[in-house]
Short mmCIF file of C-alpha atoms in Angstrom, two decimals:
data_model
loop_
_atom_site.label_atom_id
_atom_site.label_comp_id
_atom_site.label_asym_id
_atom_site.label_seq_id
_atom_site.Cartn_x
_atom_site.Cartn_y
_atom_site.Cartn_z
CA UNK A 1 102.23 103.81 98.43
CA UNK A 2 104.13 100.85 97.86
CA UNK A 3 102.08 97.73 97.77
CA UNK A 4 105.07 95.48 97.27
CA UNK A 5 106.44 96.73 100.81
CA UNK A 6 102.70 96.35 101.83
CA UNK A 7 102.53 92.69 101.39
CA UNK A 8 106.52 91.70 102.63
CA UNK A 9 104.92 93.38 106.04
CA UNK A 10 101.59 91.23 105.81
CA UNK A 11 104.27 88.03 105.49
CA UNK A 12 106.26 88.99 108.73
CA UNK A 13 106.13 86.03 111.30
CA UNK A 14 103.25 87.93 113.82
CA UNK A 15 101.25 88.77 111.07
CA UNK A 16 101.39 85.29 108.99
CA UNK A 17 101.12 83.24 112.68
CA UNK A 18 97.90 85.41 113.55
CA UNK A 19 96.06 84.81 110.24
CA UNK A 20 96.92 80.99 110.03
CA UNK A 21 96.25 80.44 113.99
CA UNK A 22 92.71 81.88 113.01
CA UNK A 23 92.01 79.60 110.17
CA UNK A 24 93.56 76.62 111.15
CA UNK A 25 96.61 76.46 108.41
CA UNK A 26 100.14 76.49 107.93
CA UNK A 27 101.81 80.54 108.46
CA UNK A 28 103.64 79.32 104.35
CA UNK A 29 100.05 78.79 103.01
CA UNK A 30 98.65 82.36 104.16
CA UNK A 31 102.03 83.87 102.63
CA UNK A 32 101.11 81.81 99.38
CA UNK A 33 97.33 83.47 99.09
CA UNK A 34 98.53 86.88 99.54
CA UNK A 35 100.98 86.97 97.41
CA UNK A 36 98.78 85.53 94.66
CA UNK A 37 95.29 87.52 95.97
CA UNK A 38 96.43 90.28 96.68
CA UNK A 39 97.38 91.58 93.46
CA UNK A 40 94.77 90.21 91.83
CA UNK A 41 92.51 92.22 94.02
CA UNK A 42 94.40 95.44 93.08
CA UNK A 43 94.03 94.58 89.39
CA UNK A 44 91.02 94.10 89.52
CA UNK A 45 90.40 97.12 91.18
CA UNK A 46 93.31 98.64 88.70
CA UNK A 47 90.52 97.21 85.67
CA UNK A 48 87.09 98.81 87.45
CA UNK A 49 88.81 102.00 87.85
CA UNK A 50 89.69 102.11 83.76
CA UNK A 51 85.74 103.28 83.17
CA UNK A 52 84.41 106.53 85.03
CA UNK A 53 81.98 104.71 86.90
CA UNK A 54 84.02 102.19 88.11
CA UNK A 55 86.59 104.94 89.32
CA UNK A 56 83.76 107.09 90.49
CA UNK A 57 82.54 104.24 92.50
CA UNK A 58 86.44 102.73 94.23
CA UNK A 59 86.33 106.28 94.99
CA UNK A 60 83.70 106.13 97.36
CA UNK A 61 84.77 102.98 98.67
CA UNK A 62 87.85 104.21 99.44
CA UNK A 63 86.01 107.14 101.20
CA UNK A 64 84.38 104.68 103.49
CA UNK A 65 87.26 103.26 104.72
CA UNK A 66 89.66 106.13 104.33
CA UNK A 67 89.75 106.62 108.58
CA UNK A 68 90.49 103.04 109.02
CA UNK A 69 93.42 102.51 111.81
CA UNK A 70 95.82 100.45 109.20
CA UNK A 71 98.93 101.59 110.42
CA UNK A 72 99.76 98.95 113.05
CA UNK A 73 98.92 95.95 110.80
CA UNK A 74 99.07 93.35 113.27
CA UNK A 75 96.49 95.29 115.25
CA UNK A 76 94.06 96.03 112.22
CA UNK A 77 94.40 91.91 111.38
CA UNK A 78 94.22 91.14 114.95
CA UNK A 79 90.34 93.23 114.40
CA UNK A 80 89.67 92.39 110.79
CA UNK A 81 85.81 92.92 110.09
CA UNK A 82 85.92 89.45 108.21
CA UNK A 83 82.17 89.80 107.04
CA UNK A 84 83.10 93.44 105.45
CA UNK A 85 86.14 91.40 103.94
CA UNK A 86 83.55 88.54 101.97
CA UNK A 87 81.27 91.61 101.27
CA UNK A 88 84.19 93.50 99.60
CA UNK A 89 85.70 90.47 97.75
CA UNK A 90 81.83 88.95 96.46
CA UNK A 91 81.73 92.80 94.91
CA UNK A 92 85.37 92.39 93.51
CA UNK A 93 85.15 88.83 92.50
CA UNK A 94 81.14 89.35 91.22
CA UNK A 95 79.57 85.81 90.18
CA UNK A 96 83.17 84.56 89.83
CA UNK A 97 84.45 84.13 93.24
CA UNK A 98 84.33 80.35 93.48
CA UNK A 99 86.67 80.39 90.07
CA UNK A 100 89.26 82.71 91.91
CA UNK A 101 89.07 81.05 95.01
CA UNK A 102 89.01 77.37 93.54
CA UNK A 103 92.31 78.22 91.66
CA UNK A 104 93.99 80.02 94.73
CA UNK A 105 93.48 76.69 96.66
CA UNK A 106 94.82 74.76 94.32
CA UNK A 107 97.82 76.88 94.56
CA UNK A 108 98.29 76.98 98.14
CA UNK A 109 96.79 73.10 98.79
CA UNK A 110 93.66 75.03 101.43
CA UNK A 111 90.31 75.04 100.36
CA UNK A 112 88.14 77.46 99.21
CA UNK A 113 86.77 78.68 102.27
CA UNK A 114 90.07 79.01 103.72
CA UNK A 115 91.59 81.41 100.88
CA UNK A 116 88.18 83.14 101.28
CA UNK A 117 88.73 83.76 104.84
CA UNK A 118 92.62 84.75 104.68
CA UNK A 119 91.26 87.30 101.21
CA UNK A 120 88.67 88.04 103.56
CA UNK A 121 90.90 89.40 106.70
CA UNK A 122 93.32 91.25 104.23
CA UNK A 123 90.60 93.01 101.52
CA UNK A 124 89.73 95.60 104.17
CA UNK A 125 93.15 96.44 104.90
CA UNK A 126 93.88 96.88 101.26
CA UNK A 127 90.65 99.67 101.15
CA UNK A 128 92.18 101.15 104.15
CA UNK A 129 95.50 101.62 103.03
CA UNK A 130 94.17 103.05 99.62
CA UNK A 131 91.64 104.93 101.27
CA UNK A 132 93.74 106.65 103.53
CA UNK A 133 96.14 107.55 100.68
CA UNK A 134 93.25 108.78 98.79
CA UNK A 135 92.40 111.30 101.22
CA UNK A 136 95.92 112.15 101.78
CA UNK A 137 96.64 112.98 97.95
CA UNK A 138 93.19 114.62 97.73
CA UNK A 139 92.41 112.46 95.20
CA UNK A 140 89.17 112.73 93.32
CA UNK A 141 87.84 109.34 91.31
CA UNK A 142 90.44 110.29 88.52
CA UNK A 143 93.27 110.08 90.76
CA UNK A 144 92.25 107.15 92.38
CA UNK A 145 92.09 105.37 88.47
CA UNK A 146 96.21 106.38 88.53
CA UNK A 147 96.75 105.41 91.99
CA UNK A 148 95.50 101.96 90.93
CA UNK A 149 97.14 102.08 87.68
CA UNK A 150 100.55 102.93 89.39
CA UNK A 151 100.02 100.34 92.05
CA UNK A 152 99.53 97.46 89.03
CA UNK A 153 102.85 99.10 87.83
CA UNK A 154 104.58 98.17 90.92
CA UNK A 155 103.32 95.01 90.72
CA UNK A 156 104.62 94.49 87.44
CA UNK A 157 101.21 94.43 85.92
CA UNK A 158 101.69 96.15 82.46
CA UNK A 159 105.46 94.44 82.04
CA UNK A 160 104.23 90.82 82.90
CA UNK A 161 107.12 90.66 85.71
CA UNK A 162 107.14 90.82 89.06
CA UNK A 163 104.21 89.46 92.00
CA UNK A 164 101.51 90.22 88.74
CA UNK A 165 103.67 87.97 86.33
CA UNK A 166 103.58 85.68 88.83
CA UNK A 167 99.72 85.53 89.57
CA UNK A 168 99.18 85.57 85.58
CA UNK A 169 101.07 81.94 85.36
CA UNK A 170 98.80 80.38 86.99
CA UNK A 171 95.87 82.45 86.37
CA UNK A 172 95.98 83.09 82.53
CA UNK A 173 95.12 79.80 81.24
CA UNK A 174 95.04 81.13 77.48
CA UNK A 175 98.73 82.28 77.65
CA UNK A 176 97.72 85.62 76.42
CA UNK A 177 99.06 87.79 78.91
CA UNK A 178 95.53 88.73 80.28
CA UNK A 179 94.05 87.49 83.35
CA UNK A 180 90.56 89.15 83.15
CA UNK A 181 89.38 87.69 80.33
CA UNK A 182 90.07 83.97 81.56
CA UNK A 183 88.02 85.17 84.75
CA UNK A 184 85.45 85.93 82.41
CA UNK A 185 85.17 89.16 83.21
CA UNK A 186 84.51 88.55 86.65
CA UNK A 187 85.48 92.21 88.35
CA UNK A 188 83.29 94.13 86.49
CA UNK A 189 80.66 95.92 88.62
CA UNK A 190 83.26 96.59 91.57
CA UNK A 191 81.05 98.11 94.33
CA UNK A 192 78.52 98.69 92.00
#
């Protein structure tokens, strides 16, 4: 799976014009939030799955949304179960959600509550996709820990480049490479 290709689909015109018609902002600003939340949601996903729990446990929330219809995106935004989307980022995001969400809007000039409910229409997706790759590959919770791994790869994650160097600028307020800590460890206890 290629989660860069992933997210230049989410920023095609129908999909950016749905998601900012529904909360009221600019199609640029919704471009903006995914391309900083997204990855962090995979990293920290990418960071749960690093301890056997946490990969035991994205394992079976990938298994609960492994049948999800995700391959006509515009369709599975146009249906986004926003209330599974908060439930799935307050379990990412822990006791630290207003943090993330406070420095996405600055970012992107929306508030909070508007990042939340753009995160919120695109977090489900995100299980979907992985989900259904999960049950393609046959994955058990080990596999899923490299399939997250990989995906922070792509993403430029271990190399500092790419969308994850990107999201670390302006995340990493310590300059020390690491986002996580300056969250304050706010993904532990993914779907926990």
């Amino acid at each position: 799976m290629d989660l860069i290709d992933l997210i230049k689909q989410l920023n095609n015109d129908d999909v950016l014009g749905q998601v900012s018609k529904s909360m009221g902002v600019k199609p640029q600003q919704v471009k903006k939030v995914t391309q900083l939340g997204l990855p962090t949601l995979v990293e920290a996903m990418n960071r749960n799955a690093k301890t056997q729990e946490g990969a035991r446990s994205l394992a079976r929330a990938l298994e609960q949304h492994q049948d999800d219809e995700v391959d006509d995106l515009s369709k599975y935004i146009r249906h986004a179960d926003a209330h599974d989307g908060e439930k799935i980022l307050r379990h990412v995001f822990s006791d630290k959600s207003e943090r993330v969400e406070n420095r996405i809007a600055k970012q992107t000039g929306l508030d909070m509550s508007q990042v939340m409910g753009i995160l919120a229409q695109f977090a489900p997706l995100i299980l979907g996709l992985l989900g259904k790759e999960k049950k393609q590959r046959n994955l058990d919770y080990t596999g899923v820990a490299d399939m997250t791994s990989s995906l922070t790869n792509q993403l430029g994650g271990e190399s500092g480049s790419g969308l994850m160097g990107m999201v670390s600028q302006f995340l990493d307020s310590d300059q020390d490479g690491d986002i996580m800590d300056d969250l304050g460890g706010l993904f532990g206890g993914l779907f926990g």
